[in-house]
Coordinates of C-alpha atoms in Angstrom, one line a residue:
V253 CA -46.1 101.3 139.0
Q254 CA -47.6 99.1 141.6
P255 CA -49.1 101.0 144.7
P256 CA -48.0 99.7 148.2
E257 CA -50.5 97.7 150.0
K258 CA -50.1 99.8 153.3
P259 CA -49.1 103.3 154.4
L260 CA -45.5 104.3 154.0
Q261 CA -43.2 106.4 156.0
A262 CA -41.6 109.5 154.4
E263 CA -38.1 107.7 153.8
E264 CA -40.1 104.7 152.2
W265 CA -41.8 107.5 149.8
N266 CA -38.7 109.2 149.0
R267 CA -36.8 105.7 148.3
L268 CA -39.7 104.9 145.9
R269 CA -39.6 108.2 144.1
E270 CA -35.8 108.0 143.6
G271 CA -36.0 104.8 142.0
F272 CA -38.7 105.8 139.5
K273 CA -37.4 106.9 136.0
S274 CA -39.2 110.3 135.8
P275 CA -39.3 111.4 139.6
E276 CA -41.0 114.7 138.8
M277 CA -44.0 112.5 137.6
F278 CA -44.0 110.0 140.6
E279 CA -46.8 111.2 142.4
E280 CA -49.1 111.6 139.4
V281 CA -48.3 108.1 138.0
M282 CA -48.7 106.7 141.8
F283 CA -52.1 108.2 142.2
N284 CA -53.4 107.3 138.6
S285 CA -52.1 103.7 139.7
M286 CA -54.0 103.9 143.0
V287 CA -57.2 104.8 141.3
R288 CA -56.8 102.0 138.9
C289 CA -56.0 99.3 141.6
N290 CA -58.8 100.8 144.0
S291 CA -55.9 101.2 146.6
P292 CA -56.8 101.7 150.2
I293 CA -57.6 105.0 151.2
D294 CA -55.1 105.4 154.2
V295 CA -52.4 104.4 151.6
A296 CA -53.2 107.1 149.4
K297 CA -53.4 109.5 152.3
S298 CA -50.0 108.5 153.5
L299 CA -48.8 109.7 150.1
L300 CA -51.0 113.0 150.2
T301 CA -49.5 113.7 153.8
H302 CA -45.9 113.3 152.5
V303 CA -46.6 115.8 149.4
A304 CA -48.0 118.4 151.7
K305 CA -45.1 118.1 154.2
S306 CA -42.4 118.0 151.5
N307 CA -43.8 120.8 149.3
G308 CA -45.8 122.9 151.8
D309 CA -48.9 122.4 149.7
I310 CA -50.8 119.8 147.6
A311 CA -51.3 120.5 143.8
Y312 CA -54.7 120.8 142.4
N313 CA -54.6 117.9 140.1
L314 CA -53.1 115.7 143.1
L315 CA -56.1 116.6 145.2
V316 CA -58.5 115.8 142.1
K317 CA -57.0 112.5 141.8
Y318 CA -57.4 111.5 145.5
L319 CA -61.0 112.7 145.3
A320 CA -61.6 110.3 142.5
L321 CA -60.4 107.4 144.8
C322 CA -62.5 108.4 147.6
V323 CA -65.6 108.8 145.3
Q324 CA -65.0 105.3 144.1
Q325 CA -64.8 104.0 147.5
G326 CA -67.9 106.3 148.6
Q327 CA -65.7 107.9 151.5
A328 CA -68.2 110.9 152.3
S329 CA -66.2 112.3 155.2
E330 CA -63.1 112.3 153.1
I331 CA -65.0 114.0 150.3
C332 CA -66.2 116.6 152.4
D333 CA -62.6 117.2 153.9
V334 CA -61.2 117.3 150.4
Y335 CA -63.9 119.8 149.3
D336 CA -62.9 122.2 152.6
I337 CA -59.3 122.2 151.5
M338 CA -60.1 122.9 147.8
K339 CA -62.6 125.8 149.0
I340 CA -59.9 127.5 151.0
R341 CA -57.0 126.9 148.6
F342 CA -58.6 127.5 145.2
R343 CA -61.0 130.5 144.1
N344 CA -62.5 128.4 141.3
L345 CA -62.9 124.6 140.6
E346 CA -63.1 123.2 137.1
S347 CA -66.0 120.8 136.1
G348 CA -64.2 117.8 136.7
A349 CA -63.9 118.4 140.4
Y350 CA -67.4 119.5 140.6
N351 CA -68.4 116.3 138.7
L352 CA -66.7 114.1 141.4
L353 CA -67.8 116.0 144.4
I354 CA -71.3 116.1 143.4
K355 CA -71.2 112.2 142.4
G356 CA -69.5 111.5 145.8
L357 CA -71.9 113.6 148.1
S358 CA -75.1 112.9 146.3
N359 CA -74.8 109.1 147.2
S360 CA -74.0 110.0 150.7
D361 CA -76.0 111.4 154.0
H362 CA -74.7 114.7 152.6
W363 CA -76.6 114.6 149.3
R364 CA -78.1 118.3 150.2
M365 CA -74.4 119.5 150.1
A366 CA -74.5 117.9 146.3
L367 CA -77.3 120.1 145.6
A368 CA -75.9 123.3 147.0
L369 CA -72.6 122.5 145.1
L370 CA -74.6 122.4 141.9
E371 CA -76.0 125.6 142.6
E372 CA -72.4 126.9 143.1
E373 CA -71.2 125.5 139.9
K374 CA -74.3 127.0 138.1
K375 CA -72.6 130.5 138.9
I376 CA -69.4 129.9 137.1
M377 CA -70.4 127.2 134.1
I378 CA -73.1 125.1 132.7
P379 CA -73.0 121.9 134.8
S380 CA -72.3 118.7 133.2
R381 CA -74.9 116.1 132.4
T382 CA -73.3 113.8 135.2
S383 CA -73.5 116.4 137.7
Y384 CA -77.2 117.2 137.1
E385 CA -78.0 113.4 136.8
S386 CA -76.3 112.8 140.4
C387 CA -78.4 115.3 141.9
I388 CA -81.6 114.2 140.1
K389 CA -81.2 110.6 141.4
A390 CA -80.2 111.8 145.0
A391 CA -83.5 114.0 145.4
S392 CA -85.6 111.3 143.8
R393 CA -84.1 108.7 146.2
H394 CA -85.1 110.9 149.2
Q395 CA -88.6 111.7 147.7
E396 CA -88.0 115.2 146.8
I397 CA -89.4 114.3 143.2
N398 CA -90.4 118.0 142.5
R399 CA -86.9 119.0 143.1
A400 CA -85.5 116.1 140.6
F401 CA -88.1 117.5 138.0
E402 CA -87.0 121.1 138.4
L403 CA -83.4 119.7 137.7
Y404 CA -84.6 117.8 134.7
H405 CA -86.2 120.5 133.0
E406 CA -83.0 122.8 133.7
M407 CA -81.1 120.2 132.0
L408 CA -83.2 119.9 128.9
A409 CA -83.5 123.8 128.5
K410 CA -79.6 123.7 128.5
D411 CA -79.5 121.2 125.6
L412 CA -78.2 118.2 128.0
V413 CA -79.6 115.0 126.7
P414 CA -80.7 112.9 129.9
T415 CA -79.4 109.2 130.1
L416 CA -81.9 106.3 130.3
D417 CA -80.5 105.7 133.3
V418 CA -81.8 108.9 135.0
L419 CA -85.1 108.7 133.0
Q420 CA -85.5 105.1 134.5
A421 CA -84.8 106.7 138.0
F422 CA -87.9 108.5 138.0
F423 CA -90.2 105.6 137.3
D424 CA -88.3 103.5 140.2
F425 CA -88.6 106.2 142.9
S426 CA -92.0 107.4 141.8
R427 CA -93.6 103.9 142.4
G428 CA -96.8 104.0 144.5
M429 CA -96.8 107.8 144.7
K430 CA -100.1 110.0 144.2
G431 CA -100.3 113.0 142.1
A432 CA -101.9 114.3 138.8
E433 CA -98.6 116.5 138.4
L434 CA -96.3 113.6 139.0
Q435 CA -98.2 111.7 136.5
K436 CA -98.4 114.2 133.8
E437 CA -94.3 114.5 134.3
L438 CA -93.7 111.0 133.9
F439 CA -96.4 110.6 130.8
D440 CA -94.0 113.5 129.6
I441 CA -91.1 111.4 129.7
L442 CA -92.7 108.5 127.4
L443 CA -93.6 111.3 125.1
Y444 CA -89.8 112.5 125.1
L445 CA -89.1 109.1 124.0
R446 CA -91.5 109.2 121.1
E447 CA -90.5 112.5 120.1
N448 CA -86.7 111.2 120.0
Q449 CA -87.4 107.7 118.8
I450 CA -85.7 106.3 121.9
Y451 CA -86.6 102.8 122.7
P452 CA -86.0 101.7 126.3
H453 CA -84.2 98.6 127.2
K454 CA -85.7 95.4 129.1
T455 CA -85.0 96.7 132.8
F456 CA -86.3 100.3 131.8
M457 CA -89.4 98.8 130.5
Q458 CA -90.0 96.7 133.5
S459 CA -89.6 99.9 135.7
I460 CA -92.3 101.7 133.3
K461 CA -94.6 98.8 133.9
L462 CA -94.4 98.6 137.6
W463 CA -94.9 102.3 137.9
F464 CA -98.1 102.1 135.9
E465 CA -99.1 99.2 138.1
S466 CA -98.3 101.0 141.0
I467 CA -100.3 104.1 140.7
P468 CA -102.9 104.0 143.5
G469 CA -106.4 103.7 142.2
G470 CA -105.3 103.8 138.6
N471 CA -106.1 100.2 137.7
W472 CA -103.4 100.0 134.9
R473 CA -102.1 96.5 133.9
G474 CA -99.0 95.8 131.4
H475 CA -98.5 93.0 129.1
L476 CA -95.5 92.0 126.9
T477 CA -96.3 91.3 123.5
N478 CA -95.5 91.0 119.6
I479 CA -97.3 93.5 117.7
K480 CA -98.7 91.9 114.1
D481 CA -97.4 93.3 111.0
S482 CA -100.5 94.8 110.2
G483 CA -100.1 96.8 113.4
H484 CA -102.8 95.2 115.4
C485 CA -102.2 94.7 119.5
P486 CA -102.9 91.2 120.3
V487 CA -103.6 92.2 124.0
C488 CA -105.8 95.3 123.7
H489 CA -106.8 94.9 120.2
H490 CA -106.0 98.5 119.2
Q491 CA -104.7 99.2 115.8
L492 CA -101.2 101.2 116.3
E493 CA -100.6 104.4 114.3
E494 CA -99.7 104.0 110.5
S495 CA -96.3 104.6 109.5
D496 CA -97.4 106.4 106.4
L497 CA -97.1 110.1 106.3
T498 CA -100.3 112.1 104.8
N499 CA -100.0 113.6 101.3
E500 CA -99.6 117.0 102.7
E501 CA -97.0 115.9 105.4
Y502 CA -95.2 113.9 102.6
N503 CA -94.9 116.9 100.1
N504 CA -93.8 119.4 103.1
L505 CA -91.0 117.3 104.1
R506 CA -89.9 116.4 100.4
E507 CA -89.9 120.2 99.7
K508 CA -87.8 120.7 103.2
I509 CA -85.3 118.2 102.5
I510 CA -84.7 119.0 99.2
R511 CA -84.4 122.9 100.1
D512 CA -82.5 122.5 103.6
V513 CA -80.6 119.1 103.4
I514 CA -80.1 118.4 100.0
H515 CA -79.6 122.0 98.4
G516 CA -78.3 123.2 102.0
T517 CA -75.1 124.5 102.8
D518 CA -73.0 121.2 103.1
T519 CA -74.6 119.3 100.1
F520 CA -71.8 119.5 97.7
R521 CA -69.1 119.5 100.0
K522 CA -68.5 115.9 98.4
T523 CA -70.6 116.5 95.3
S524 CA -70.0 118.6 92.6
P525 CA -72.9 120.8 91.5
Q526 CA -72.5 119.4 88.0
E527 CA -72.6 115.9 89.0
F528 CA -75.5 116.6 91.2
E529 CA -77.4 118.2 88.2
A530 CA -76.7 115.3 86.0
F531 CA -77.8 112.9 88.6
Q532 CA -81.2 115.0 88.9
T533 CA -81.7 114.6 85.1
F534 CA -81.1 110.9 85.2
V535 CA -83.6 110.3 88.0
E536 CA -86.3 112.5 86.3
D537 CA -85.9 110.6 83.0
R538 CA -86.4 107.2 84.7
L539 CA -89.2 107.9 87.6
P540 CA -90.7 106.3 89.5
F541 CA -88.4 103.7 91.3
D542 CA -89.9 101.3 93.9
I543 CA -86.5 100.9 96.0
V544 CA -83.2 103.1 95.9
I545 CA -80.4 101.2 97.0
D546 CA -77.1 102.6 98.6
G547 CA -74.8 100.1 96.6
L548 CA -71.5 100.8 98.4
N549 CA -73.0 100.4 101.7
V550 CA -74.9 97.1 100.8
S551 CA -71.8 95.7 99.2
H552 CA -70.1 95.6 102.8
I553 CA -72.6 93.4 104.4
K554 CA -70.8 90.3 104.5
L555 CA -67.1 91.1 105.0
K556 CA -66.1 87.6 103.9
K557 CA -67.7 88.0 100.5
M558 CA -66.9 89.7 97.5
Q559 CA -68.4 93.1 97.7
C560 CA -70.1 92.8 94.2
E561 CA -71.4 89.3 95.3
N562 CA -73.0 91.0 98.4
L563 CA -74.5 93.6 96.2
F564 CA -75.8 91.0 93.6
N565 CA -77.4 88.8 96.4
A566 CA -79.3 91.9 97.7
V567 CA -80.4 93.0 94.2
N568 CA -81.8 89.6 93.4
C569 CA -83.7 89.7 96.6
L570 CA -85.2 92.9 96.2
A571 CA -85.9 92.6 92.4
K572 CA -88.6 90.1 93.2
E573 CA -92.1 91.0 91.9
N574 CA -90.7 93.3 89.1
A575 CA -89.6 96.1 91.4
R576 CA -88.0 99.1 89.7
L577 CA -84.6 99.3 91.4
L578 CA -82.1 102.1 91.2
V579 CA -78.7 101.3 92.7
L580 CA -76.2 104.2 93.7
G581 CA -72.7 103.0 92.8
R582 CA -69.5 104.4 92.4
K583 CA -67.2 104.6 89.4
H584 CA -64.8 102.2 90.9
M585 CA -67.2 99.4 90.5
L586 CA -66.9 99.4 86.8
T587 CA -63.1 98.5 87.0
N588 CA -62.7 95.0 86.7
S589 CA -61.2 94.1 90.2
S590 CA -60.8 91.1 92.9
N591 CA -64.0 92.9 94.3
W592 CA -66.1 94.0 91.4
K593 CA -66.3 91.3 88.5
R594 CA -67.6 92.8 85.2
E595 CA -69.6 90.1 84.2
I596 CA -71.6 90.2 87.7
M597 CA -71.9 93.9 87.3
K598 CA -73.4 93.6 83.9
E599 CA -76.1 90.9 85.1
M600 CA -76.9 93.3 87.9
Q601 CA -77.5 96.0 85.2
N602 CA -80.1 94.1 83.5
K603 CA -82.2 93.9 86.9
A604 CA -81.8 97.6 88.0
D605 CA -81.0 101.1 87.1
F606 CA -77.5 102.0 88.1
F607 CA -75.8 105.8 88.7
F608 CA -72.4 105.7 89.2
A609 CA -71.2 108.8 91.2
E610 CA -67.4 109.9 91.5
N611 CA -65.5 107.8 94.1
T612 CA -65.3 110.8 96.5
S613 CA -69.0 111.7 96.2
E614 CA -71.3 111.7 99.2
D615 CA -74.3 109.5 98.1
D616 CA -76.9 110.3 101.0
A617 CA -78.2 113.2 99.0
F618 CA -78.5 110.9 96.0
L619 CA -80.4 108.4 98.0
L620 CA -82.9 110.9 99.7
Y621 CA -83.5 112.9 96.5
A622 CA -84.2 109.7 94.3
T623 CA -86.4 108.3 96.9
L624 CA -88.4 111.3 97.9
Q625 CA -88.8 112.1 94.0
S626 CA -90.3 108.5 93.2
G627 CA -93.5 109.3 95.6
K628 CA -94.8 108.0 98.8
H629 CA -94.3 104.1 97.9
C630 CA -90.7 104.1 97.1
K631 CA -88.4 102.5 100.0
F632 CA -84.7 102.9 100.1
V633 CA -81.8 100.5 101.5
T634 CA -78.8 101.7 103.3
R635 CA -77.5 100.6 106.9
D636 CA -76.7 104.3 107.6
F637 CA -78.9 106.1 110.3
L638 CA -79.0 109.5 108.3
R639 CA -78.7 111.0 111.6
D640 CA -76.8 114.2 109.9
H641 CA -79.8 114.6 107.6
K642 CA -82.1 114.7 110.5
A643 CA -80.3 117.4 112.3
C644 CA -80.0 119.6 109.1
L645 CA -84.1 120.1 109.8
S646 CA -84.4 123.0 111.7
D647 CA -87.8 122.3 113.4
S648 CA -88.7 119.6 115.5
R649 CA -91.8 119.0 113.4
M650 CA -90.1 118.2 110.4
R651 CA -87.4 116.1 112.3
H652 CA -90.2 114.1 113.6
L653 CA -91.7 113.6 110.2
F654 CA -88.5 112.6 108.8
R655 CA -87.9 109.9 111.3
K656 CA -91.4 108.5 110.8
W657 CA -91.0 108.6 107.1
Q658 CA -87.4 107.0 107.5
R659 CA -89.2 104.3 110.0
G660 CA -91.7 103.4 107.1
H661 CA -89.2 103.5 104.3
Q662 CA -86.1 102.3 105.3
I663 CA -85.8 98.5 104.4
E664 CA -83.7 96.2 106.8
I665 CA -81.6 93.9 105.2
S666 CA -78.9 91.6 106.6
A667 CA -76.8 88.5 105.4
G668 CA -77.9 85.4 107.0
E669 CA -76.7 81.8 106.2
K670 CA -78.4 78.2 106.2
H671 CA -77.5 74.6 105.9
I672 CA -78.4 73.5 102.3
N673 CA -79.6 70.2 103.7
F674 CA -79.5 68.4 107.0
L675 CA -76.4 66.2 106.2
S676 CA -74.2 68.8 104.4
K677 CA -72.0 71.1 105.9
K678 CA -72.2 73.4 103.3
K679 CA -73.5 76.9 104.1
L680 CA -75.5 79.2 101.6
F681 CA -75.5 83.0 102.1
V682 CA -79.0 84.3 102.0
F683 CA -80.3 87.9 102.3
I684 CA -83.0 88.3 104.9
Q685 CA -85.1 91.3 104.3
Q686 CA -87.3 92.7 106.6
P687 CA -89.9 94.7 105.0
A688 CA -90.7 98.8 106.3
F689 CA -93.2 98.7 108.9
Q690 CA -97.2 99.4 108.1
Y691 CA -97.2 100.7 111.7
D692 CA -95.2 103.7 113.2
C693 CA -92.7 101.9 115.8
V694 CA -92.5 104.6 118.7
V695 CA -94.3 105.2 122.0
Q696 CA -98.1 105.7 121.6
T697 CA -101.0 106.6 123.6
T698 CA -104.7 106.7 123.3
G699 CA -105.3 108.0 126.8
D700 CA -106.4 104.5 128.4
T701 CA -103.3 102.4 126.4
W702 CA -99.8 102.9 126.0
H703 CA -97.7 100.9 123.6
I704 CA -93.9 101.0 124.2
P705 CA -91.6 99.3 121.8
Y706 CA -88.5 98.0 123.7
K707 CA -85.1 96.4 123.0
D708 CA -83.7 93.2 125.2
I709 CA -80.2 95.1 125.8
F710 CA -79.0 98.7 126.2
E711 CA -77.8 100.2 123.0
E712 CA -75.3 103.0 123.2
K713 CA -75.5 104.0 119.6
D714 CA -78.6 104.9 117.7
S715 CA -80.0 102.2 115.2
Y716 CA -82.6 102.4 112.8
E717 CA -83.5 98.9 113.3
V718 CA -86.7 98.9 115.2
P719 CA -87.6 96.6 118.2
R720 CA -89.8 93.7 117.4
K721 CA -91.0 93.5 121.3
W722 CA -93.6 95.9 123.0
L723 CA -95.3 96.6 126.2
C724 CA -98.9 97.1 126.1
I725 CA -100.2 99.1 129.2
Q726 CA -104.4 99.1 129.3
Q727 CA -106.3 101.1 132.1
K728 CA -109.2 98.9 133.1
R729 CA -112.1 100.9 133.8

């Protein structure tokens, strides 16, 4: 439905309604269309008035849709009017209406009303992350930083994960402000990024840099750099933390993962205990491995190529320097097919040990077990983030160790292509292996230096791929 461009009289709305194939749905569909087309507010208001006169009242869902349009256009006085109507008409509002009211009012001169609405919402339900963040930004924008941090800590206590957008807002609105307590709060946000292996995007990183440099009397200076493979910072000459775990940390993590993750409640959901026992025997007889490869995962790395060819290229790439490889495969790989050629599979089996699990088996448990049992030196190859396994670890210290171990042991491998020679149009597919890092790629501090890894663009999803770019911040004494 195309909304009208100007307000209509009652008979004009009736005519449109009668011509609509489902008249009982007309108002709802029309309001949806108005929100989508960002119609003028007076057009939407004329339909709302018509509904009120025809029916004697306005249904909750229509008021919420009108409210969405008002919020979209920043019509603060209309938002207040809708709230007054809703407060009289309905005993309780649901979270969608609170989200809209709080978002709309927090961006206006009525921002304190948004804070009051958040308090009201808290009495009925846990407010959404959106509601909290709208209020945090409003309080920060109006220099009520303490109130903003109170709400932020409430959010964390309710297990609501903050967006990078709101974390960046703290640095933007705190620029040039004094106070040891404020500094501690912002340092804690940086430590939160460290703890959760979060990499800020470029604009967030710039906000962090500008905040440090604006601290009155702080004498901080930030520089963008690339850390050497050795972990040496070319700017401040500090050596970054190693990615290696101590022997004690490694043994604790291995025992915890084998007990809680591999033998935990959900391990054998897709893997039978008999098959896993057979795998354990297979691994123990052949230990230690240098690299464990998730064969099926790697076989999909270049979609236009045969799966066995992808895997063959990866095995060839990783088998250099006589590395002992274990490839985790599935039984269907042994059936001669368009994707799995028997002669290529045989050639691969001369270069690596293969374990073929049932086609329905979940192979992450196999991957973790073989890698951890092989010892601290053993690396693994998969493009999975292994997020579920981190979540199975109950305490935060173990989750941190798991991520640190993962960062230092997960080899990044990708398929590239290069021209064989300058004149040739032919392309050769090559595997690009990015070794696991010697240093730990997370936010780090020594007190008078901070090192913050960042990505050029915002990434919605987690990725095990670590950034190559760093912000080095030094305090000059």
